[in-house]
PDB file of C-alpha atoms in Angstrom:
ATOM      1  CA  MET A   1      19.223  62.913   1.938  1.00 34.00           C
ATOM      2  CA  THR A   2      18.396  62.814  -1.966  1.00 35.00           C
ATOM      3  CA  VAL A   3      19.042  58.658  -1.974  1.00 34.00           C
ATOM      4  CA  ALA A   4      16.589  58.465   0.902  1.00 38.00           C
ATOM      5  CA  VAL A   5      14.031  60.513  -0.818  1.00 35.00           C
ATOM      6  CA  GLN A   6      14.515  59.845  -4.108  1.00 38.00           C
ATOM      7  CA  SER A   7      14.280  55.823  -2.863  1.00 38.00           C
ATOM      8  CA  GLN A   8      10.667  57.101  -0.415  1.00 38.00           C
ATOM      9  CA  ASP A   9       9.953  58.616  -3.510  1.00 39.00           C
ATOM     10  CA  VAL A  10      10.362  54.995  -6.294  1.00 40.00           C
ATOM     11  CA  SER A  11       8.641  53.165  -2.933  1.00 41.00           C
ATOM     12  CA  GLN A  12       5.625  55.494  -2.880  1.00 44.00           C
ATOM     13  CA  ASP A  13       4.905  55.780  -6.655  1.00 48.00           C
ATOM     14  CA  ARG A  14       4.706  51.394  -6.117  1.00 47.00           C
ATOM     15  CA  ARG A  15       2.322  51.405  -3.891  1.00 46.00           C
ATOM     16  CA  ARG A  16      -0.027  54.175  -5.570  1.00 59.00           C
ATOM     17  CA  HIS A  17      -0.592  51.432  -8.066  1.00 72.00           C
ATOM     18  CA  ASP A  18      -0.165  48.637  -6.279  1.00 83.00           C
ATOM     19  CA  LYS A  19      -4.499  47.704  -7.147  1.00 89.00           C
ATOM     20  CA  TYR A  20      -3.622  48.681 -10.917  1.00 91.00           C
ATOM     21  CA  ASP A  21      -1.330  46.180 -10.861  1.00 90.00           C
ATOM     22  CA  ARG A  22      -3.192  43.187  -9.498  1.00 91.00           C
ATOM     23  CA  LEU A  23      -5.892  43.918 -12.177  1.00 92.00           C
ATOM     24  CA  VAL A  24      -2.943  43.652 -14.424  1.00 93.00           C
ATOM     25  CA  ALA A  25      -1.709  40.602 -13.096  1.00 94.00           C
ATOM     26  CA  VAL A  26      -5.472  38.881 -13.252  1.00 95.00           C
ATOM     27  CA  ALA A  27      -6.416  39.969 -17.062  1.00 96.00           C
ATOM     28  CA  GLN A  28      -1.939  38.608 -17.821  1.00 95.00           C
ATOM     29  CA  SER A  29      -3.745  35.047 -16.839  1.00 95.00           C
ATOM     30  CA  LEU A  30      -6.710  35.545 -19.145  1.00 95.00           C
ATOM     31  CA  PRO A  31      -7.149  34.330 -22.755  1.00 94.00           C
ATOM     32  CA  LYS A  32      -6.121  38.000 -24.792  1.00 96.00           C
ATOM     33  CA  LEU A  33      -8.998  40.597 -25.352  1.00 97.00           C
ATOM     34  CA  LYS A  34      -9.267  40.659 -28.992  1.00 97.00           C
ATOM     35  CA  VAL A  35     -10.352  44.273 -29.692  1.00 97.00           C
ATOM     36  CA  ALA A  36     -11.240  46.419 -32.254  1.00 97.00           C
ATOM     37  CA  VAL A  37      -9.231  50.418 -31.538  1.00 97.00           C
ATOM     38  CA  ALA A  38     -10.985  53.154 -33.319  1.00 96.00           C
ATOM     39  CA  HIS A  39      -9.411  55.479 -35.155  1.00 96.00           C
ATOM     40  CA  PRO A  40      -5.699  55.037 -33.064  1.00 95.00           C
ATOM     41  CA  CYS A  41      -4.399  57.881 -34.947  1.00 93.00           C
ATOM     42  CA  ASP A  42      -2.184  59.396 -32.697  1.00 91.00           C
ATOM     43  CA  ALA A  43       1.166  58.784 -30.603  1.00 89.00           C
ATOM     44  CA  ALA A  44      -1.160  58.385 -27.378  1.00 88.00           C
ATOM     45  CA  SER A  45      -3.818  55.989 -28.687  1.00 89.00           C
ATOM     46  CA  LEU A  46      -1.486  54.137 -30.670  1.00 92.00           C
ATOM     47  CA  GLY A  47       1.102  53.884 -27.826  1.00 91.00           C
ATOM     48  CA  ALA A  48      -1.546  52.576 -25.286  1.00 90.00           C
ATOM     49  CA  VAL A  49      -2.440  50.210 -28.107  1.00 94.00           C
ATOM     50  CA  PHE A  50       1.481  48.694 -27.928  1.00 94.00           C
ATOM     51  CA  GLU A  51       1.769  48.993 -23.792  1.00 93.00           C
ATOM     52  CA  ALA A  52      -1.169  46.225 -23.973  1.00 95.00           C
ATOM     53  CA  THR A  53       0.007  44.392 -26.245  1.00 95.00           C
ATOM     54  CA  ASP A  54       3.260  44.004 -25.603  1.00 94.00           C
ATOM     55  CA  LEU A  55       2.169  42.993 -21.888  1.00 95.00           C
ATOM     56  CA  GLY A  56      -0.807  40.324 -23.622  1.00 95.00           C
ATOM     57  CA  LEU A  57      -3.506  41.850 -22.385  1.00 96.00           C
ATOM     58  CA  ILE A  58      -4.914  42.470 -25.998  1.00 96.00           C
ATOM     59  CA  GLU A  59      -4.824  41.707 -29.748  1.00 97.00           C
ATOM     60  CA  PRO A  60      -6.308  43.849 -30.808  1.00 97.00           C
ATOM     61  CA  ILE A  61      -7.228  45.146 -34.619  1.00 97.00           C
ATOM     62  CA  LEU A  62      -7.067  48.997 -35.046  1.00 97.00           C
ATOM     63  CA  VAL A  63      -9.382  50.551 -37.547  1.00 97.00           C
ATOM     64  CA  GLY A  64      -9.212  53.229 -40.350  1.00 96.00           C
ATOM     65  CA  PRO A  65      -6.438  55.151 -42.283  1.00 96.00           C
ATOM     66  CA  GLN A  66      -3.663  52.570 -42.384  1.00 95.00           C
ATOM     67  CA  ALA A  67      -1.091  55.150 -43.662  1.00 95.00           C
ATOM     68  CA  ARG A  68      -1.883  57.648 -40.724  1.00 95.00           C
ATOM     69  CA  ILE A  69      -1.965  55.044 -38.325  1.00 95.00           C
ATOM     70  CA  ALA A  70       1.326  53.587 -39.819  1.00 95.00           C
ATOM     71  CA  ALA A  71       2.557  57.520 -39.525  1.00 95.00           C
ATOM     72  CA  ALA A  72       2.028  57.378 -35.554  1.00 94.00           C
ATOM     73  CA  ALA A  73       3.470  53.976 -35.322  1.00 95.00           C
ATOM     74  CA  ALA A  74       6.863  55.431 -37.453  1.00 94.00           C
ATOM     75  CA  ALA A  75       6.437  58.543 -34.613  1.00 93.00           C
ATOM     76  CA  LEU A  76       6.268  55.968 -31.361  1.00 93.00           C
ATOM     77  CA  GLY A  77       9.414  54.177 -33.380  1.00 94.00           C
ATOM     78  CA  LYS A  78       7.251  51.129 -33.619  1.00 93.00           C
ATOM     79  CA  ASP A  79       6.175  48.569 -35.822  1.00 90.00           C
ATOM     80  CA  VAL A  80       2.448  48.343 -37.128  1.00 91.00           C
ATOM     81  CA  SER A  81       2.787  45.185 -40.007  1.00 89.00           C
ATOM     82  CA  THR A  82       2.476  42.163 -37.784  1.00 90.00           C
ATOM     83  CA  MET A  83      -1.232  43.965 -36.607  1.00 95.00           C
ATOM     84  CA  ARG A  84      -4.514  43.646 -38.165  1.00 96.00           C
ATOM     85  CA  ILE A  85      -5.689  46.909 -39.999  1.00 96.00           C
ATOM     86  CA  VAL A  86      -8.944  47.095 -41.211  1.00 96.00           C
ATOM     87  CA  GLU A  87      -9.568  50.070 -43.641  1.00 96.00           C
ATOM     88  CA  ALA A  88     -11.649  52.839 -42.933  1.00 95.00           C
ATOM     89  CA  ARG A  89     -11.696  56.532 -44.244  1.00 93.00           C
ATOM     90  CA  HIS A  90     -11.962  58.739 -41.018  1.00 94.00           C
ATOM     91  CA  SER A  91     -13.003  58.609 -38.250  1.00 94.00           C
ATOM     92  CA  HIS A  92     -17.251  58.105 -38.280  1.00 95.00           C
ATOM     93  CA  ALA A  93     -16.050  54.883 -40.357  1.00 95.00           C
ATOM     94  CA  ALA A  94     -13.461  53.830 -38.552  1.00 96.00           C
ATOM     95  CA  ALA A  95     -16.475  53.874 -34.820  1.00 96.00           C
ATOM     96  CA  GLU A  96     -18.622  51.656 -37.456  1.00 96.00           C
ATOM     97  CA  GLU A  97     -16.565  49.672 -38.654  1.00 97.00           C
ATOM     98  CA  ALA A  98     -15.277  48.580 -34.902  1.00 97.00           C
ATOM     99  CA  VAL A  99     -19.049  48.449 -34.587  1.00 97.00           C
ATOM    100  CA  ASN A 100     -19.532  45.568 -37.759  1.00 96.00           C
ATOM    101  CA  LEU A 101     -16.391  43.930 -36.472  1.00 97.00           C
ATOM    102  CA  VAL A 102     -17.941  43.183 -33.187  1.00 96.00           C
ATOM    103  CA  ARG A 103     -21.360  42.070 -34.225  1.00 95.00           C
ATOM    104  CA  CYS A 104     -19.780  39.682 -36.320  1.00 95.00           C
ATOM    105  CA  GLY A 105     -18.052  38.369 -33.900  1.00 94.00           C
ATOM    106  CA  GLN A 106     -14.165  39.111 -34.625  1.00 96.00           C
ATOM    107  CA  ALA A 107     -14.082  41.643 -31.824  1.00 96.00           C
ATOM    108  CA  GLU A 108     -14.886  40.889 -27.828  1.00 96.00           C
ATOM    109  CA  ALA A 109     -14.154  45.035 -26.610  1.00 97.00           C
ATOM    110  CA  LEU A 110     -13.803  47.675 -28.174  1.00 97.00           C
ATOM    111  CA  MET A 111     -11.703  50.727 -27.770  1.00 96.00           C
ATOM    112  CA  LYS A 112     -11.507  54.575 -28.148  1.00 94.00           C
ATOM    113  CA  GLY A 113      -8.224  55.714 -30.349  1.00 93.00           C
ATOM    114  CA  SER A 114      -8.372  59.424 -31.865  1.00 91.00           C
ATOM    115  CA  LEU A 115     -12.130  60.229 -31.987  1.00 92.00           C
ATOM    116  CA  HIS A 116     -14.514  62.098 -29.925  1.00 91.00           C
ATOM    117  CA  THR A 117     -16.068  59.750 -27.673  1.00 90.00           C
ATOM    118  CA  ASP A 118     -19.620  60.709 -29.097  1.00 91.00           C
ATOM    119  CA  GLU A 119     -18.429  59.866 -32.354  1.00 93.00           C
ATOM    120  CA  LEU A 120     -17.785  56.279 -30.770  1.00 94.00           C
ATOM    121  CA  MET A 121     -21.219  56.281 -28.811  1.00 94.00           C
ATOM    122  CA  GLY A 122     -22.963  57.629 -31.380  1.00 94.00           C
ATOM    123  CA  ALA A 123     -22.507  54.423 -33.113  1.00 95.00           C
ATOM    124  CA  ILE A 124     -21.785  51.929 -30.286  1.00 96.00           C
ATOM    125  CA  VAL A 125     -26.093  53.307 -29.139  1.00 93.00           C
ATOM    126  CA  ARG A 126     -28.278  53.335 -33.134  1.00 91.00           C
ATOM    127  CA  ARG A 127     -30.770  51.335 -33.004  1.00 89.00           C
ATOM    128  CA  GLU A 128     -29.659  49.886 -36.302  1.00 89.00           C
ATOM    129  CA  GLY A 129     -26.855  48.513 -36.243  1.00 88.00           C
ATOM    130  CA  GLY A 130     -25.315  49.681 -33.374  1.00 93.00           C
ATOM    131  CA  LEU A 131     -24.413  47.410 -29.618  1.00 95.00           C
ATOM    132  CA  ARG A 132     -27.516  48.577 -27.667  1.00 92.00           C
ATOM    133  CA  THR A 133     -28.729  46.212 -24.878  1.00 93.00           C
ATOM    134  CA  ALA A 134     -31.974  45.883 -22.925  1.00 93.00           C
ATOM    135  CA  ARG A 135     -29.234  47.139 -19.845  1.00 94.00           C
ATOM    136  CA  ARG A 136     -28.907  51.305 -19.527  1.00 95.00           C
ATOM    137  CA  ILE A 137     -25.168  52.006 -21.301  1.00 96.00           C
ATOM    138  CA  SER A 138     -23.003  54.157 -18.023  1.00 97.00           C
ATOM    139  CA  HIS A 139     -20.055  54.441 -17.392  1.00 97.00           C
ATOM    140  CA  CYS A 140     -17.606  53.525 -14.394  1.00 97.00           C
ATOM    141  CA  PHE A 141     -14.793  55.163 -13.478  1.00 97.00           C
ATOM    142  CA  VAL A 142     -12.234  52.194 -11.873  1.00 97.00           C
ATOM    143  CA  MET A 143     -10.598  54.640  -8.831  1.00 95.00           C
ATOM    144  CA  ASP A 144      -6.874  54.127  -6.974  1.00 94.00           C
ATOM    145  CA  VAL A 145      -6.830  56.467  -4.726  1.00 93.00           C
ATOM    146  CA  PRO A 146      -3.431  56.411  -2.703  1.00 92.00           C
ATOM    147  CA  THR A 147      -4.916  57.024   1.181  1.00 90.00           C
ATOM    148  CA  HIS A 148      -7.495  54.204   0.317  1.00 91.00           C
ATOM    149  CA  GLU A 149      -7.533  50.566   1.315  1.00 89.00           C
ATOM    150  CA  THR A 150      -9.323  49.366  -1.073  1.00 90.00           C
ATOM    151  CA  ALA A 151     -10.518  50.455  -5.383  1.00 93.00           C
ATOM    152  CA  LEU A 152     -13.651  52.725  -5.386  1.00 97.00           C
ATOM    153  CA  ILE A 153     -15.934  51.883  -8.740  1.00 98.00           C
ATOM    154  CA  ILE A 154     -17.627  55.213  -9.429  1.00 98.00           C
ATOM    155  CA  THR A 155     -20.533  55.888 -11.658  1.00 97.00           C
ATOM    156  CA  ASP A 156     -22.102  57.791 -13.421  1.00 96.00           C
ATOM    157  CA  ALA A 157     -19.427  60.980 -14.241  1.00 94.00           C
ATOM    158  CA  ALA A 158     -19.507  61.062 -18.274  1.00 92.00           C
ATOM    159  CA  VAL A 159     -22.603  59.437 -20.133  1.00 94.00           C
ATOM    160  CA  ASN A 160     -26.010  59.485 -18.140  1.00 95.00           C
ATOM    161  CA  ILE A 161     -26.600  63.749 -17.856  1.00 96.00           C
ATOM    162  CA  ALA A 162     -28.824  63.595 -15.647  1.00 96.00           C
ATOM    163  CA  PRO A 163     -30.363  60.030 -15.204  1.00 97.00           C
ATOM    164  CA  THR A 164     -34.066  59.033 -13.886  1.00 97.00           C
ATOM    165  CA  LEU A 165     -34.708  56.758 -10.962  1.00 97.00           C
ATOM    166  CA  GLU A 166     -35.315  54.304 -13.561  1.00 97.00           C
ATOM    167  CA  ASP A 167     -31.867  54.990 -14.866  1.00 97.00           C
ATOM    168  CA  LYS A 168     -29.867  54.252 -12.272  1.00 98.00           C
ATOM    169  CA  VAL A 169     -31.535  50.893 -11.477  1.00 98.00           C
ATOM    170  CA  HIS A 170     -29.207  50.030 -14.613  1.00 98.00           C
ATOM    171  CA  ILE A 171     -26.114  52.251 -13.840  1.00 98.00           C
ATOM    172  CA  VAL A 172     -26.057  49.911 -10.745  1.00 98.00           C
ATOM    173  CA  GLN A 173     -26.979  47.177 -11.309  1.00 98.00           C
ATOM    174  CA  ASN A 174     -24.523  47.894 -14.366  1.00 97.00           C
ATOM    175  CA  ALA A 175     -21.405  48.836 -11.749  1.00 98.00           C
ATOM    176  CA  ILE A 176     -22.680  45.826  -9.820  1.00 98.00           C
ATOM    177  CA  ASP A 177     -21.703  43.689 -11.847  1.00 97.00           C
ATOM    178  CA  LEU A 178     -18.631  45.294 -13.186  1.00 97.00           C
ATOM    179  CA  ALA A 179     -17.787  44.685  -9.478  1.00 97.00           C
ATOM    180  CA  ARG A 180     -18.506  41.375  -9.252  1.00 97.00           C
ATOM    181  CA  ALA A 181     -16.280  40.205 -12.564  1.00 96.00           C
ATOM    182  CA  LEU A 182     -13.061  42.294 -11.557  1.00 96.00           C
ATOM    183  CA  ARG A 183     -13.452  40.408  -8.206  1.00 94.00           C
ATOM    184  CA  VAL A 184     -14.718  41.858  -5.264  1.00 95.00           C
ATOM    185  CA  ASP A 185     -16.634  39.915  -2.448  1.00 94.00           C
ATOM    186  CA  PRO A 186     -18.956  41.154  -1.144  1.00 97.00           C
ATOM    187  CA  VAL A 187     -20.093  44.413  -3.389  1.00 98.00           C
ATOM    188  CA  ARG A 188     -21.122  47.252  -0.955  1.00 98.00           C
ATOM    189  CA  VAL A 189     -23.044  50.079  -2.586  1.00 98.00           C
ATOM    190  CA  ALA A 190     -23.374  53.376  -1.947  1.00 98.00           C
ATOM    191  CA  ILE A 191     -25.875  55.655  -2.976  1.00 98.00           C
ATOM    192  CA  LEU A 192     -24.862  58.580  -2.404  1.00 98.00           C
ATOM    193  CA  SER A 193     -26.256  62.290  -1.354  1.00 97.00           C
ATOM    194  CA  ALA A 194     -25.968  65.660   0.409  1.00 96.00           C
ATOM    195  CA  MET A 195     -27.048  63.986   3.699  1.00 95.00           C
ATOM    196  CA  GLU A 196     -27.810  60.397   5.134  1.00 95.00           C
ATOM    197  CA  THR A 197     -31.411  60.797   5.493  1.00 95.00           C
ATOM    198  CA  VAL A 198     -33.847  60.140   3.389  1.00 96.00           C
ATOM    199  CA  ASN A 199     -35.580  64.963   2.999  1.00 97.00           C
ATOM    200  CA  PRO A 200     -38.485  65.086   0.209  1.00 96.00           C
ATOM    201  CA  LYS A 201     -37.197  68.441  -0.146  1.00 97.00           C
ATOM    202  CA  VAL A 202     -33.357  66.458  -1.801  1.00 97.00           C
ATOM    203  CA  PRO A 203     -34.791  64.115  -5.773  1.00 96.00           C
ATOM    204  CA  SER A 204     -31.383  62.361  -4.378  1.00 97.00           C
ATOM    205  CA  THR A 205     -32.291  60.626  -1.388  1.00 98.00           C
ATOM    206  CA  ILE A 206     -36.102  59.908  -2.323  1.00 98.00           C
ATOM    207  CA  GLU A 207     -33.991  57.963  -5.174  1.00 98.00           C
ATOM    208  CA  ALA A 208     -31.463  55.692  -3.231  1.00 98.00           C
ATOM    209  CA  ALA A 209     -34.789  55.036  -0.744  1.00 98.00           C
ATOM    210  CA  ALA A 210     -36.473  53.597  -3.119  1.00 98.00           C
ATOM    211  CA  LEU A 211     -33.121  52.232  -5.393  1.00 98.00           C
ATOM    212  CA  CYS A 212     -32.119  50.097  -1.261  1.00 98.00           C
ATOM    213  CA  LYS A 213     -35.532  48.705  -1.526  1.00 98.00           C
ATOM    214  CA  MET A 214     -35.521  47.742  -5.370  1.00 98.00           C
ATOM    215  CA  ALA A 215     -32.847  46.065  -4.198  1.00 98.00           C
ATOM    216  CA  ASP A 216     -34.292  44.601  -0.863  1.00 97.00           C
ATOM    217  CA  ARG A 217     -36.597  42.817  -3.841  1.00 97.00           C
ATOM    218  CA  GLY A 218     -34.800  41.547  -6.043  1.00 97.00           C
ATOM    219  CA  GLN A 219     -34.789  44.367  -8.517  1.00 97.00           C
ATOM    220  CA  ILE A 220     -31.523  44.950  -8.323  1.00 98.00           C
ATOM    221  CA  THR A 221     -28.967  42.003  -7.458  1.00 97.00           C
ATOM    222  CA  GLY A 222     -25.694  40.942  -6.404  1.00 97.00           C
ATOM    223  CA  GLY A 223     -24.771  43.948  -4.890  1.00 98.00           C
ATOM    224  CA  ILE A 224     -25.101  45.125  -0.620  1.00 98.00           C
ATOM    225  CA  LEU A 225     -26.712  48.666  -0.723  1.00 98.00           C
ATOM    226  CA  ASP A 226     -27.377  51.518   1.516  1.00 98.00           C
ATOM    227  CA  GLY A 227     -28.279  55.094   0.510  1.00 95.00           C
ATOM    228  CA  PRO A 228     -28.815  57.717   0.945  1.00 97.00           C
ATOM    229  CA  LEU A 229     -24.494  58.432   2.789  1.00 98.00           C
ATOM    230  CA  ALA A 230     -23.093  60.986   2.460  1.00 97.00           C
ATOM    231  CA  LEU A 231     -19.552  61.168   0.970  1.00 97.00           C
ATOM    232  CA  ASP A 232     -17.859  60.912   4.194  1.00 96.00           C
ATOM    233  CA  ASN A 233     -20.055  58.096   5.912  1.00 95.00           C
ATOM    234  CA  ALA A 234     -20.045  55.479   2.590  1.00 97.00           C
ATOM    235  CA  ILE A 235     -15.976  55.505   2.425  1.00 96.00           C
ATOM    236  CA  ASP A 236     -15.130  56.244   6.426  1.00 95.00           C
ATOM    237  CA  LEU A 237     -15.844  54.392   9.150  1.00 94.00           C
ATOM    238  CA  GLY A 238     -15.112  57.309  11.703  1.00 94.00           C
ATOM    239  CA  ALA A 239     -17.298  59.445   9.578  1.00 94.00           C
ATOM    240  CA  ALA A 240     -20.314  56.355  10.132  1.00 94.00           C
ATOM    241  CA  LYS A 241     -19.716  55.503  13.734  1.00 94.00           C
ATOM    242  CA  ILE A 242     -19.658  59.565  14.436  1.00 94.00           C
ATOM    243  CA  LYS A 243     -23.276  59.611  12.661  1.00 93.00           C
ATOM    244  CA  LYS A 244     -24.483  56.574  14.770  1.00 93.00           C
ATOM    245  CA  ILE A 245     -25.265  54.854  11.254  1.00 94.00           C
ATOM    246  CA  GLU A 246     -25.798  51.116  11.372  1.00 91.00           C
ATOM    247  CA  SER A 247     -25.231  49.300   8.004  1.00 94.00           C
ATOM    248  CA  PRO A 248     -23.324  47.348   5.632  1.00 95.00           C
ATOM    249  CA  VAL A 249     -22.218  49.311   3.633  1.00 97.00           C
ATOM    250  CA  ALA A 250     -20.927  52.266   5.340  1.00 96.00           C
ATOM    251  CA  GLY A 251     -17.586  53.709   6.126  1.00 95.00           C
ATOM    252  CA  GLN A 252     -17.246  50.826   3.548  1.00 96.00           C
ATOM    253  CA  ALA A 253     -18.676  51.187  -0.052  1.00 97.00           C
ATOM    254  CA  ASN A 254     -16.835  50.300  -2.801  1.00 97.00           C
ATOM    255  CA  VAL A 255     -19.173  51.968  -4.759  1.00 98.00           C
ATOM    256  CA  LEU A 256     -19.984  55.131  -4.939  1.00 98.00           C
ATOM    257  CA  VAL A 257     -23.400  55.488  -7.460  1.00 98.00           C
ATOM    258  CA  VAL A 258     -23.698  59.903  -7.638  1.00 98.00           C
ATOM    259  CA  PRO A 259     -26.520  61.758  -8.412  1.00 98.00           C
ATOM    260  CA  ASP A 260     -25.712  63.060 -11.935  1.00 97.00           C
ATOM    261  CA  LEU A 261     -23.159  63.386 -14.005  1.00 97.00           C
ATOM    262  CA  GLU A 262     -22.240  66.568 -12.583  1.00 97.00           C
ATOM    263  CA  ALA A 263     -21.424  65.698  -9.316  1.00 97.00           C
ATOM    264  CA  GLY A 264     -19.428  61.698 -10.646  1.00 97.00           C
ATOM    265  CA  ASN A 265     -17.386  64.240 -12.593  1.00 95.00           C
ATOM    266  CA  MET A 266     -16.029  66.562  -9.886  1.00 97.00           C
ATOM    267  CA  LEU A 267     -16.370  63.455  -7.161  1.00 97.00           C
ATOM    268  CA  ALA A 268     -13.522  62.046  -9.760  1.00 95.00           C
ATOM    269  CA  LYS A 269     -11.531  64.628 -10.405  1.00 94.00           C
ATOM    270  CA  SER A 270     -11.164  66.006  -6.780  1.00 96.00           C
ATOM    271  CA  LEU A 271     -10.050  62.339  -6.347  1.00 95.00           C
ATOM    272  CA  THR A 272      -6.880  62.507  -8.788  1.00 92.00           C
ATOM    273  CA  PHE A 273      -6.133  66.388  -9.256  1.00 92.00           C
ATOM    274  CA  LEU A 274      -5.889  66.590  -5.471  1.00 94.00           C
ATOM    275  CA  ALA A 275      -5.575  62.479  -4.164  1.00 92.00           C
ATOM    276  CA  ASP A 276      -3.736  62.143  -7.305  1.00 91.00           C
ATOM    277  CA  ALA A 277      -5.600  59.177  -7.345  1.00 92.00           C
ATOM    278  CA  ASP A 278      -5.318  57.429 -11.031  1.00 91.00           C
ATOM    279  CA  ALA A 279      -9.440  56.313 -13.085  1.00 93.00           C
ATOM    280  CA  ALA A 280      -9.673  53.415 -15.304  1.00 94.00           C
ATOM    281  CA  GLY A 281     -12.651  54.209 -17.646  1.00 93.00           C
ATOM    282  CA  ILE A 282     -14.961  52.026 -19.024  1.00 96.00           C
ATOM    283  CA  VAL A 283     -18.601  51.998 -21.077  1.00 97.00           C
ATOM    284  CA  LEU A 284     -21.019  48.790 -19.785  1.00 97.00           C
ATOM    285  CA  GLY A 285     -24.170  47.933 -20.951  1.00 95.00           C
ATOM    286  CA  ALA A 286     -23.303  47.817 -23.837  1.00 95.00           C
ATOM    287  CA  ARG A 287     -22.932  43.997 -25.649  1.00 95.00           C
ATOM    288  CA  VAL A 288     -18.850  44.758 -25.395  1.00 96.00           C
ATOM    289  CA  PRO A 289     -17.248  46.748 -22.576  1.00 96.00           C
ATOM    290  CA  VAL A 290     -15.669  49.889 -23.959  1.00 97.00           C
ATOM    291  CA  ILE A 291     -12.348  50.540 -23.147  1.00 95.00           C
ATOM    292  CA  LEU A 292     -12.180  55.112 -22.481  1.00 89.00           C
ATOM    293  CA  THR A 293      -8.843  55.877 -22.274  1.00 80.00           C
ATOM    294  CA  SER A 294      -7.858  59.265 -22.448  1.00 78.00           C
ATOM    295  CA  ARG A 295      -5.022  61.512 -23.943  1.00 73.00           C
ATOM    296  CA  ALA A 296      -3.602  62.613 -20.180  1.00 75.00           C
ATOM    297  CA  ASP A 297      -3.914  58.704 -18.956  1.00 80.00           C
ATOM    298  CA  SER A 298      -0.409  57.634 -17.423  1.00 83.00           C
ATOM    299  CA  THR A 299       0.181  54.481 -18.704  1.00 85.00           C
ATOM    300  CA  ILE A 300      -0.685  52.411 -15.534  1.00 88.00           C
ATOM    301  CA  THR A 301      -4.651  53.991 -16.178  1.00 90.00           C
ATOM    302  CA  ARG A 302      -3.948  53.085 -20.128  1.00 90.00           C
ATOM    303  CA  LEU A 303      -3.022  49.505 -18.629  1.00 93.00           C
ATOM    304  CA  ALA A 304      -6.075  49.771 -16.115  1.00 94.00           C
ATOM    305  CA  SER A 305      -8.554  50.515 -18.854  1.00 95.00           C
ATOM    306  CA  CYS A 306      -7.551  47.383 -20.692  1.00 96.00           C
ATOM    307  CA  ALA A 307      -7.099  44.819 -17.333  1.00 96.00           C
ATOM    308  CA  VAL A 308     -11.068  46.152 -16.670  1.00 97.00           C
ATOM    309  CA  ALA A 309     -12.127  45.846 -19.542  1.00 97.00           C
ATOM    310  CA  SER A 310     -10.379  42.306 -19.769  1.00 97.00           C
ATOM    311  CA  LEU A 311     -12.223  41.068 -16.948  1.00 97.00           C
ATOM    312  CA  VAL A 312     -15.089  42.054 -17.698  1.00 96.00           C
ATOM    313  CA  ALA A 313     -15.378  39.920 -20.764  1.00 95.00           C
ATOM    314  CA  ASP A 314     -14.240  37.045 -19.134  1.00 94.00           C
ATOM    315  CA  ALA A 315     -16.923  37.320 -16.897  1.00 93.00           C
ATOM    316  CA  GLN A 316     -19.302  37.996 -20.412  1.00 89.00           C
ATOM    317  CA  ARG A 317     -17.761  34.582 -21.772  1.00 84.00           C
ATOM    318  CA  ALA A 318     -18.789  32.449 -18.158  1.00 81.00           C
ATOM    319  CA  LYS A 319     -21.592  33.707 -18.259  1.00 78.00           C
ATOM    320  CA  LEU A 320     -22.479  32.578 -22.000  1.00 65.00           C
ATOM    321  CA  ALA A 321     -20.628  29.302 -21.219  1.00 56.00           C
ATOM    322  CA  ILE A 322     -23.764  28.284 -18.496  1.00 48.00           C
ATOM    323  CA  PRO A 323     -26.925  26.559 -20.480  1.00 51.00           C
ATOM    324  CA  GLU A 324     -29.993  28.119 -20.170  1.00 45.00           C
ATOM    325  CA  VAL A 325     -32.824  25.237 -19.216  1.00 36.00           C
TER     326      VAL A 325
END
C-alpha cells in the first residue's frame, strides 16, 4: 500500500511539471544563453546558476565580490574556477556592472542573485547607461498549474503597481511577445476584471474594452484579445457557456492581464499556495530578458525561468536577423 501511494505521488509530481519540462527541453536545443548574474553570493542564487549551467541552459558571468562568490560555492561543494567572474565590491556595483556587460554585448540576459530586486531594476531603468527601450518594463509569471492543461502567463504582478491604460498597452504587448517566444499559438489574452460586462463604475472594465478595440485597430498585435472577463469565464469553458459568452478567448485564455499589481500578486500567490502551482518569473521590456528568482523557488521553477529567458532571447535574435528594408 505504501509503495503504491509513493508511486502515485511520484507520478503526480512528474505530471505537475510536464509544462516546465517541455520548456527546458526546447531551451536545451538552443545556443547557451550568456547571462550576467548580479551578486550571486548565497547558496540559493548560486545554486540556481549551477543547476542551469549543468543542464546546458546558460553560460554564466558571475558579477560580484569574488571572495564571497567563492565562499558560497564552497558551501555548496562546487567549484567556480571554470566560470568567468567579474569583480564588483557590493550589490549596487554588481547590478551596474551586470548591466554594462549587456550594453557592451557580452551578455544576452540578466539574472538576479542575492540582491534586492529594486537594486537590479534601478540599474536597468536608469536613463543614462541603463537598458531602457520604448516599451514599458513589465513582469510576467509563467505558471504551471497542475490542474490546468496549459501554462498560464499572468501579468503584471511584480513591477507596475497601478498601470495606466497606456502602460497596459505595453504590458499586454510584452506578454503577447513572450507567449509567441514560448511557441504559443494562438495567443489568447483575457483582460481580467471582476465582471464580464463594461461598467462605468469599474475602471478596469473600461480599460479592458479600450485595449480590445486598440487590438482591433492594430495598436496591439500578435494575439487575440477579449475583455473584460472575470477569471472563471476566462479560463473555464463551462463558466463561459453558462454566462453565454461567445468569444475565441473566453474559457481558453493563456494570457491573463490583471487590473493592477495587487490583483496580480493575489492571483499568482493563490495559485501557488492553494493550487500547488509553480511560477517562473521574467521581466520584459528592457533590451534583454531579466530572470527573477526567489530563494523560495523550487529547482524546476528556477530552471524554467532560465528556459523562458533563453526562448525570449532566441526570439530576439531571430528578429535582429531579419534585414531592414
